Coordinates of C-alpha atoms in Angstrom, one line a residue:
X1 CA 79.0 40.3 67.2
X2 CA 81.8 41.3 70.1
X3 CA 80.2 40.6 73.4
X4 CA 80.3 42.6 76.0
X5 CA 81.4 42.0 79.6
X6 CA 78.9 42.2 82.8
X7 CA 81.7 44.1 84.1
X8 CA 81.5 45.5 88.7
X9 CA 77.7 47.0 88.2
X10 CA 74.6 46.1 89.7
X11 CA 72.3 46.2 86.7
X12 CA 73.3 47.5 82.9
X13 CA 72.8 51.3 82.3
X14 CA 69.7 51.4 79.6
X15 CA 69.4 54.8 77.3
X16 CA 66.0 54.6 76.0
X17 CA 63.6 57.5 74.5
X18 CA 60.6 58.9 75.8
X19 CA 59.0 61.8 74.1
X20 CA 62.2 62.8 71.9
X21 CA 64.4 63.2 74.8
X22 CA 67.0 60.4 76.0
X23 CA 67.3 59.3 79.4
X24 CA 69.8 57.0 81.1
X25 CA 68.2 54.5 83.7
X26 CA 70.1 52.6 86.0
X27 CA 67.4 49.8 87.7
X28 CA 68.1 47.3 90.4
X29 CA 66.0 44.4 90.1
X30 CA 64.9 42.2 93.1
X31 CA 66.8 38.7 93.2
X32 CA 63.4 37.3 93.3
X33 CA 62.8 39.4 90.3
X34 CA 66.0 38.0 88.1
X35 CA 66.2 36.2 85.1
X36 CA 70.0 35.9 85.6
X37 CA 72.7 37.0 88.0
X38 CA 75.5 38.6 86.9
X39 CA 78.8 36.3 85.3
X40 CA 81.0 36.2 82.2
X41 CA 79.6 36.5 78.8
X42 CA 83.4 36.7 77.4
X43 CA 83.6 33.1 76.1
X44 CA 80.2 32.9 74.4
X45 CA 78.7 34.5 71.2
X46 CA 75.1 34.3 69.1
X47 CA 76.8 34.0 65.8
X48 CA 75.9 30.5 66.2
X49 CA 77.5 27.6 64.7
X50 CA 76.8 23.9 63.1
X51 CA 77.9 22.9 66.5
X52 CA 75.0 24.6 68.6
X53 CA 72.3 23.8 66.3
X54 CA 73.8 20.0 67.1
X55 CA 73.5 20.9 70.6
X56 CA 70.4 21.9 70.9
X57 CA 68.6 18.8 68.9
X58 CA 71.0 16.7 71.0
X59 CA 69.1 18.2 73.6
X60 CA 65.3 17.7 72.2
X61 CA 66.7 14.0 71.9
X62 CA 68.5 13.9 75.5
X63 CA 64.5 15.2 76.7
X64 CA 62.9 12.6 74.5
X65 CA 60.8 15.1 72.7
X66 CA 59.0 14.1 69.7
X67 CA 59.3 16.4 66.1
X68 CA 56.0 16.9 65.4
X69 CA 54.9 16.8 62.2
X70 CA 52.2 18.4 61.7
X71 CA 49.5 20.7 63.3
X72 CA 47.3 18.1 64.1
X73 CA 49.7 16.5 66.5
X74 CA 50.7 20.2 67.6
X75 CA 47.2 20.5 68.2
X76 CA 47.4 16.8 70.2
X77 CA 49.7 17.5 72.1
X78 CA 48.1 20.8 73.6
X79 CA 45.4 19.2 74.4
X80 CA 47.5 16.7 76.5
X81 CA 48.9 19.6 78.4
X82 CA 52.3 18.8 76.7
X83 CA 52.4 22.3 75.1
X84 CA 51.3 25.7 77.1
X85 CA 50.0 28.4 75.6
X86 CA 51.5 31.7 75.5
X87 CA 48.7 34.0 75.4
X88 CA 51.0 37.7 76.0
X89 CA 50.3 40.3 78.8
X90 CA 52.0 43.6 79.6
X91 CA 55.5 42.9 79.3
X92 CA 55.6 40.7 76.3
X93 CA 53.7 40.3 72.3
X94 CA 53.2 37.5 69.8
X95 CA 53.4 38.6 66.6
X96 CA 50.8 38.3 63.9
X97 CA 52.9 35.8 62.2
X98 CA 53.5 33.2 65.6
X99 CA 50.7 30.6 64.1
X100 CA 51.2 28.1 67.1
X101 CA 51.1 30.1 70.0
X102 CA 51.8 27.0 72.1
X103 CA 55.1 25.8 73.6
X104 CA 56.8 23.8 76.7
X105 CA 56.1 25.0 79.9
X106 CA 59.9 25.6 80.6
X107 CA 59.8 28.4 77.6
X108 CA 57.1 29.9 79.0
X109 CA 58.0 30.5 82.3
X110 CA 61.5 31.9 80.4
X111 CA 59.7 34.5 78.1
X112 CA 57.5 35.7 81.8
X113 CA 60.6 36.4 83.5
X114 CA 62.8 37.9 80.5
X115 CA 59.6 39.9 79.3
X116 CA 58.6 41.2 83.1
X117 CA 62.6 42.1 83.4
X118 CA 63.5 43.4 80.1
X119 CA 59.9 45.8 80.4
X120 CA 61.5 47.2 83.8
X121 CA 64.5 47.7 81.9
X122 CA 64.2 49.5 78.8
X123 CA 60.7 50.4 78.5
X124 CA 59.9 48.3 75.9
X125 CA 57.6 45.4 75.3
X126 CA 59.1 41.6 74.2
X127 CA 58.0 40.3 71.1
X128 CA 57.8 36.7 70.1
X129 CA 57.9 36.2 66.4
X130 CA 58.0 32.3 66.6
X131 CA 57.1 28.9 68.9
X132 CA 56.3 25.8 68.0
X133 CA 56.5 25.3 64.5
X134 CA 55.8 21.7 62.8
X135 CA 57.9 20.4 60.4
X136 CA 55.7 20.8 57.3
X137 CA 55.3 24.6 58.6
X138 CA 58.9 25.0 58.5
X139 CA 60.5 28.1 56.3
X140 CA 62.1 26.8 53.5
X141 CA 66.1 27.7 54.2
X142 CA 65.2 26.3 58.4
X143 CA 68.0 23.8 59.1
X144 CA 66.8 19.9 59.6
X145 CA 68.3 20.3 63.1
X146 CA 66.0 22.8 64.3
X147 CA 64.1 22.2 67.5
X148 CA 61.3 24.2 66.6
X149 CA 59.4 21.5 66.2
X150 CA 59.4 20.1 69.2
X151 CA 58.6 23.5 71.4
X152 CA 61.6 24.3 73.2
X153 CA 62.3 26.8 71.3
X154 CA 61.1 30.5 70.7
X155 CA 62.1 34.0 68.7
X156 CA 62.2 37.2 69.8
X157 CA 62.1 39.8 67.9
X158 CA 66.0 42.9 67.7
X159 CA 64.8 45.9 69.2
X160 CA 65.6 48.9 67.2
X161 CA 67.5 50.0 70.9
X162 CA 71.3 49.7 71.2
X163 CA 70.7 49.5 75.3
X164 CA 67.6 47.2 74.9
X165 CA 70.2 45.1 72.3
X166 CA 73.1 44.7 75.1
X167 CA 70.6 44.1 77.9
X168 CA 68.8 41.6 76.4
X169 CA 72.1 39.7 74.5
X170 CA 74.1 40.3 78.0
X171 CA 71.0 37.7 79.6
X172 CA 71.0 35.7 77.3
X173 CA 74.5 35.1 77.7
X174 CA 75.1 34.6 80.8
X175 CA 72.2 32.0 80.4
X176 CA 73.7 30.4 78.0
X177 CA 77.1 30.2 80.2
X178 CA 74.9 29.0 82.8
X179 CA 73.8 25.7 80.2
X180 CA 70.3 27.0 80.3
X181 CA 70.0 27.6 76.9
X182 CA 71.7 28.4 73.3
X183 CA 71.2 31.9 71.9
X184 CA 71.6 32.9 67.9
X185 CA 71.3 35.9 66.6
X186 CA 70.0 35.5 63.4
X187 CA 69.2 38.6 60.8
X188 CA 66.9 37.9 58.4
X189 CA 64.5 38.9 59.4
X190 CA 66.3 40.2 62.7
X191 CA 65.9 38.2 66.1
X192 CA 67.0 36.0 68.1
X193 CA 66.4 32.0 68.2
X194 CA 66.4 31.0 71.3
X195 CA 66.5 27.0 72.3
X196 CA 65.2 26.5 76.2
X197 CA 67.0 23.5 77.7
X198 CA 64.0 22.6 80.1
X199 CA 65.8 20.4 82.9
X200 CA 68.8 22.9 83.4
X201 CA 66.5 25.8 83.1
X202 CA 64.3 25.2 85.4
X203 CA 67.1 23.8 87.6
X204 CA 68.5 27.4 87.3
X205 CA 64.8 29.3 88.4
X206 CA 65.4 27.0 91.6
X207 CA 68.5 28.1 92.6
X208 CA 67.2 31.4 91.9
X209 CA 64.5 31.0 93.9
X210 CA 66.8 29.3 97.1
X211 CA 68.7 32.4 97.2
X212 CA 65.7 34.7 97.2
X213 CA 64.8 32.7 100.3
X214 CA 67.8 32.4 102.0
X215 CA 68.5 36.1 101.4
X216 CA 65.0 35.8 104.1
X217 CA 66.2 33.7 106.4
X218 CA 68.1 33.7 109.2
X219 CA 72.0 32.0 109.4
X220 CA 70.4 29.2 111.2
X221 CA 67.5 27.3 109.4
X222 CA 66.1 24.9 111.8
X223 CA 64.4 21.8 110.2
X224 CA 62.3 18.5 111.8
X225 CA 65.1 16.7 113.3
X226 CA 68.0 18.5 112.4
X227 CA 69.8 22.0 111.8
X228 CA 70.8 23.4 108.8
X229 CA 73.5 25.8 107.7
X230 CA 72.9 28.7 105.1
X231 CA 75.7 26.4 102.7
X232 CA 73.5 23.6 102.9
X233 CA 69.9 25.4 103.0
X234 CA 71.4 25.8 98.7
X235 CA 70.9 22.5 98.3
X236 CA 67.3 22.0 99.3
X237 CA 64.8 21.3 96.4
X238 CA 63.6 24.6 94.8
X239 CA 60.0 25.1 93.8
X240 CA 58.0 25.2 90.1
X241 CA 54.2 26.1 90.3
X242 CA 52.8 23.8 87.5
X243 CA 48.9 23.4 86.3
X244 CA 48.0 20.5 85.7
X245 CA 46.4 19.9 82.0
X246 CA 44.4 16.9 80.6
X247 CA 46.6 14.2 80.1
X248 CA 49.5 14.9 82.4
X249 CA 50.8 11.9 84.7
X250 CA 52.8 12.0 87.8
X251 CA 55.2 10.5 86.0
X252 CA 55.3 12.9 83.5
X253 CA 55.2 15.6 85.7
X254 CA 58.3 14.5 87.1
X255 CA 60.4 13.5 84.4
X256 CA 60.2 16.4 82.9
X257 CA 61.4 18.8 85.7
X258 CA 64.1 16.4 86.8
X259 CA 62.1 15.1 90.1
X260 CA 60.4 12.1 91.2
X261 CA 56.6 10.7 91.6
X262 CA 57.2 10.2 95.6
X263 CA 58.8 13.9 96.0
X264 CA 55.6 14.9 93.8
X265 CA 53.1 13.3 96.4
X266 CA 54.8 14.4 99.3
X267 CA 55.2 18.3 98.4
X268 CA 51.9 18.2 97.3
X269 CA 50.3 15.2 100.1
X270 CA 48.6 13.4 97.7
X271 CA 47.9 10.1 98.8
X272 CA 47.7 8.6 95.2
X273 CA 49.0 9.2 91.7
X274 CA 45.4 11.2 90.6
X275 CA 45.3 14.3 89.6
X276 CA 43.2 16.3 87.5
X277 CA 43.0 19.1 84.9
X278 CA 43.1 22.4 86.5
X279 CA 45.4 20.9 89.2
X280 CA 47.9 23.3 90.8
X281 CA 51.1 21.1 91.9
X282 CA 54.4 22.5 94.0
X283 CA 57.0 20.6 91.8
X284 CA 60.1 20.3 93.4
X285 CA 63.3 20.7 91.6
X286 CA 66.8 19.6 92.4
X287 CA 69.7 22.2 92.6
X288 CA 73.2 21.4 91.2

């Protein structure tokens, strides 16, 4: 499959059908809602390879993720807050074959952000066909390197609309080029397998948030004790909101998001390391 360049357009022109008629729409999405920014995707493809599988597996191990062996381990990780529930919403839905609707927190963020823009771009609901799968529930033809048992992967159904496929593939190729994930188009059944790299993706989202903030700030931003120029402000931490789950610790949350316990405590005015389930934390993520 040949990758399509982004060119100079603001957003892809998407065609879809409604009531039997074909229409063409050009969508300009606010920066705050963007999953990606225009870039060059020509160097990547969605064909996949053994090296891509090794890269995904290597990322799982570098994140120190466990390859869950059985459903009982999936549920234990869910109860400890290491996996979060993806219930579906108006922008995405789960296929009936999804037995374990849980994933790493960054995967949920990815799905929610992507599906929101996808629905606005072409009017379709994104369909998730697989999330976490323990080792003893993997399909027979799955690779031993698969990262589905770690909770960092998601499979998305391939649309029958050429415009929607083109839009989604452009986005995946760009994010892959940014080092935030690795995506492969698989034919049987037709779907996109996506391994989200949690730390890298969280930093990517933080950079988008920083750019949105900059667009709303004056050229000079005064901070306590010093003045920062716009170019320096880009290096300030971005913030990701995180809901504390049972079993979470500040150390674990900080490690998962590439930050420190001290930054977490400072961002949330915490005098100790005690946190509780349901608590909302602002997690500073350093942009690089």
